[in-house]
Coordinates of C-alpha atoms in Angstrom, one line a residue:
M1 CA 25.0 25.9 -19.8
S2 CA 22.0 23.5 -20.0
K3 CA 19.7 23.2 -17.1
T4 CA 18.8 19.5 -16.3
L5 CA 15.9 18.2 -14.2
F6 CA 16.3 14.6 -12.9
F7 CA 13.0 13.0 -12.0
D8 CA 12.3 10.0 -9.8
F9 CA 9.6 7.8 -11.3
D10 CA 7.5 6.0 -8.6
G11 CA 5.6 8.6 -6.7
T12 CA 6.8 11.5 -8.8
I13 CA 5.8 10.7 -12.4
A14 CA 3.4 7.8 -11.7
D15 CA 1.3 6.3 -9.0
S16 CA 2.7 2.8 -9.0
E17 CA 1.6 1.7 -5.6
A18 CA -0.7 -1.1 -6.7
G19 CA 1.8 -3.0 -8.7
I20 CA 4.7 -2.6 -6.3
V21 CA 2.6 -3.5 -3.2
N22 CA 1.1 -6.5 -5.0
G23 CA 4.6 -7.7 -5.9
I24 CA 5.7 -7.3 -2.3
K25 CA 2.7 -9.2 -1.0
Y26 CA 3.4 -12.0 -3.6
M27 CA 7.0 -12.2 -2.4
I28 CA 6.0 -12.3 1.2
D29 CA 3.4 -15.0 0.6
Q30 CA 5.7 -17.2 -1.6
M31 CA 8.6 -16.9 0.9
H32 CA 6.3 -17.5 4.0
L33 CA 7.3 -14.2 5.7
A34 CA 5.2 -12.3 8.2
P35 CA 2.8 -9.9 6.6
L36 CA 3.2 -6.2 7.0
A37 CA 0.9 -3.4 8.0
A38 CA -0.7 -1.3 5.2
S39 CA 1.5 1.7 5.9
E40 CA 4.7 -0.5 5.9
Y41 CA 4.0 -1.7 2.3
R42 CA 4.0 1.9 1.1
D43 CA 7.3 2.5 2.8
W44 CA 8.9 0.1 0.2
I45 CA 8.1 2.5 -2.7
G46 CA 11.1 4.6 -3.6
P47 CA 14.1 2.8 -1.9
S48 CA 15.7 -0.2 -3.5
L49 CA 14.2 -3.6 -2.8
T50 CA 17.4 -4.6 -1.0
F51 CA 17.2 -1.6 1.3
S52 CA 13.6 -2.4 2.3
M53 CA 14.2 -6.1 2.7
Q54 CA 17.1 -5.4 5.0
K55 CA 14.9 -3.0 7.0
Y56 CA 11.8 -5.3 7.4
Y57 CA 13.3 -8.8 7.0
P58 CA 16.9 -8.7 8.1
G59 CA 18.7 -12.0 7.3
M60 CA 16.3 -13.1 4.6
D61 CA 17.6 -14.4 1.2
Y62 CA 17.7 -11.1 -0.6
Q63 CA 18.4 -12.4 -4.0
R64 CA 15.6 -14.9 -3.7
G65 CA 13.3 -12.1 -2.6
I66 CA 14.2 -10.0 -5.7
D67 CA 13.7 -13.0 -8.0
V68 CA 10.2 -13.8 -6.5
Y69 CA 9.2 -10.2 -6.6
R70 CA 10.1 -10.0 -10.2
E71 CA 7.9 -13.0 -11.0
Y72 CA 4.9 -10.9 -10.2
Y73 CA 6.2 -7.5 -11.2
L74 CA 7.4 -8.3 -14.7
S75 CA 4.2 -10.2 -15.6
K76 CA 1.6 -7.9 -14.0
G77 CA 2.9 -5.3 -11.5
M78 CA 4.8 -3.0 -13.9
Y79 CA 1.5 -2.3 -15.7
E80 CA -0.5 -1.6 -12.6
M81 CA 0.2 2.1 -12.5
Q82 CA -1.2 5.4 -13.6
V83 CA 0.7 8.6 -14.6
Y84 CA -0.4 11.4 -12.2
A85 CA -2.8 14.0 -13.6
G86 CA -1.0 17.0 -14.7
V87 CA 2.4 15.4 -15.1
P88 CA 2.6 15.2 -18.9
E89 CA 1.5 18.8 -19.2
M90 CA 4.1 19.8 -16.6
L91 CA 6.9 17.9 -18.5
K92 CA 5.9 19.5 -21.8
Q93 CA 6.0 23.0 -20.3
L94 CA 9.4 22.4 -18.8
K95 CA 10.7 21.2 -22.2
A96 CA 9.2 24.3 -23.8
D97 CA 11.0 26.4 -21.2
G98 CA 14.3 25.0 -22.2
F99 CA 15.0 22.4 -19.5
D100 CA 16.6 19.1 -20.3
L101 CA 14.6 16.3 -18.6
A102 CA 15.8 12.8 -17.5
L103 CA 14.7 10.0 -15.2
A104 CA 16.8 8.7 -12.3
S105 CA 14.9 5.8 -10.8
A106 CA 15.8 2.9 -8.4
K107 CA 14.0 0.6 -10.8
P108 CA 16.3 -1.7 -12.8
E109 CA 17.0 0.3 -16.0
S110 CA 15.5 -2.4 -18.4
Q111 CA 12.2 -2.3 -16.4
L112 CA 12.2 1.5 -16.4
L113 CA 12.6 1.7 -20.2
R114 CA 9.8 -0.7 -20.8
I115 CA 7.5 1.2 -18.5
V116 CA 8.4 4.6 -20.0
D117 CA 7.6 3.2 -23.5
K118 CA 4.3 1.6 -22.3
Q119 CA 3.2 4.9 -20.8
Q120 CA 4.3 6.8 -24.0
L121 CA 6.6 9.1 -22.1
R122 CA 9.9 8.4 -23.9
S123 CA 9.7 11.5 -26.1
L124 CA 9.5 13.8 -23.0
F125 CA 12.9 12.7 -21.6
N126 CA 16.4 13.0 -22.8
G127 CA 17.3 9.9 -21.0
A128 CA 16.1 7.3 -18.5
Y129 CA 18.6 5.9 -16.0
G130 CA 18.0 3.2 -13.4
A131 CA 19.6 0.6 -11.2
S132 CA 21.9 -2.0 -12.7
N133 CA 19.7 -4.8 -14.0
D134 CA 21.3 -7.3 -11.5
E135 CA 20.4 -5.0 -8.7
K136 CA 23.8 -5.7 -7.1
T137 CA 25.6 -2.5 -8.3
R138 CA 24.3 1.0 -8.8
I139 CA 21.3 0.5 -6.5
S140 CA 21.4 3.6 -4.3
K141 CA 19.8 6.8 -5.6
T142 CA 23.2 8.5 -5.0
D143 CA 24.9 6.1 -7.4
I144 CA 22.0 6.1 -9.9
L145 CA 22.0 9.9 -10.0
A146 CA 25.8 10.1 -10.4
Y147 CA 25.4 7.8 -13.4
A148 CA 22.6 9.8 -14.8
I149 CA 24.5 13.1 -14.4
A150 CA 27.6 11.7 -16.2
S151 CA 25.5 10.1 -19.0
Q152 CA 23.7 13.4 -19.6
H153 CA 26.9 15.4 -19.4
A154 CA 25.0 17.6 -16.9
H155 CA 26.5 20.1 -14.5
E156 CA 25.8 19.7 -10.8
D157 CA 25.2 23.4 -10.2
S158 CA 22.6 23.6 -12.9
S159 CA 20.8 20.4 -12.1
V160 CA 17.9 19.5 -9.8
M161 CA 16.8 16.1 -8.4
I162 CA 13.0 15.9 -8.1
G163 CA 11.4 13.2 -6.0
D164 CA 9.0 12.2 -3.3
R165 CA 11.2 10.2 -0.9
F166 CA 14.1 10.8 1.4
T167 CA 16.3 8.7 -0.9
D168 CA 15.8 11.2 -3.7
M169 CA 16.8 14.2 -1.5
E170 CA 19.9 12.3 -0.1
G171 CA 20.9 11.3 -3.6
G172 CA 20.7 14.9 -4.8
R173 CA 22.6 16.2 -1.8
N174 CA 25.3 13.6 -2.2
N175 CA 25.8 14.7 -5.8
Q176 CA 25.8 18.4 -5.0
V177 CA 22.7 19.2 -7.0
H178 CA 19.6 21.2 -6.0
T179 CA 16.7 19.1 -4.5
L180 CA 13.0 19.5 -5.0
G181 CA 10.6 17.4 -3.0
V182 CA 7.0 16.6 -4.0
T183 CA 4.3 15.6 -1.5
Y184 CA 1.7 14.1 -3.8
G185 CA 3.6 10.8 -3.9
F186 CA 4.6 8.5 -1.1
G187 CA 6.6 10.7 1.2
D188 CA 5.5 13.7 3.2
A189 CA 6.8 17.1 3.9
A190 CA 8.4 16.1 7.2
E191 CA 10.4 13.3 5.6
L192 CA 11.5 15.5 2.7
Q193 CA 12.5 18.4 5.1
K194 CA 14.5 16.0 7.3
A195 CA 16.3 14.7 4.2
G196 CA 17.4 18.2 3.3
A197 CA 15.0 19.2 0.4
D198 CA 15.8 22.7 -0.9
M199 CA 12.2 23.3 -1.8
I200 CA 8.9 21.3 -1.5
V201 CA 5.8 21.5 -3.6
D202 CA 2.4 19.8 -3.4
T203 CA 1.4 19.5 -7.1
P204 CA 3.0 18.6 -10.4
A205 CA 2.1 22.0 -11.8
A206 CA 4.1 23.7 -9.0
I207 CA 7.3 21.9 -10.2
V208 CA 7.6 24.4 -13.1
T209 CA 7.8 27.5 -11.0
A210 CA 10.0 25.8 -8.3
S211 CA 12.5 24.5 -10.9
K212 CA 12.9 28.1 -12.3
Q213 CA 13.5 29.4 -8.8
L214 CA 16.1 26.8 -8.0
L215 CA 18.0 27.3 -11.3

């Protein structure tokens, strides 16, 4: 039976804070919304845009917000990121150790594929799965991971969801897979523990040992 590791992207594979935050600020400015505190912008990284808009701006025109955010993100923001040091080496080691690797991200799938190609990561993953491109269906990490598991023909008891936010842990738990939280991204240990992470690590390199322990 194959062993499959599903990775979140933002905050797990790459530091994408600049592009996402700049896109959010652009949306807020264009829609004349009240600015947020610095820590609140970071809170948007990981969950879907709709989730965060409902949390911080209940009642706003969510589809208009998505469209305005995309104006910036698709032209500039999606390239304002850097793969974390040690991540390519970690992924190569896991592949050498016989794991199947896939991405399960809240980004729209078409954006995710463009970014993976731009960062020259496509060869390291068996598949890259994201939200539906209209961001109206398949937007929660639970639904995205279920779609990824089915697409990869993976088995729940031999799979791990790896990510930095509570949504990743909840998505893994709701799909009955093991969960591995990472603290070098945008969430912290307290958030990950509260969300039910089976294990938590602090560096990309530690993912290798933890994955073997979980499976």
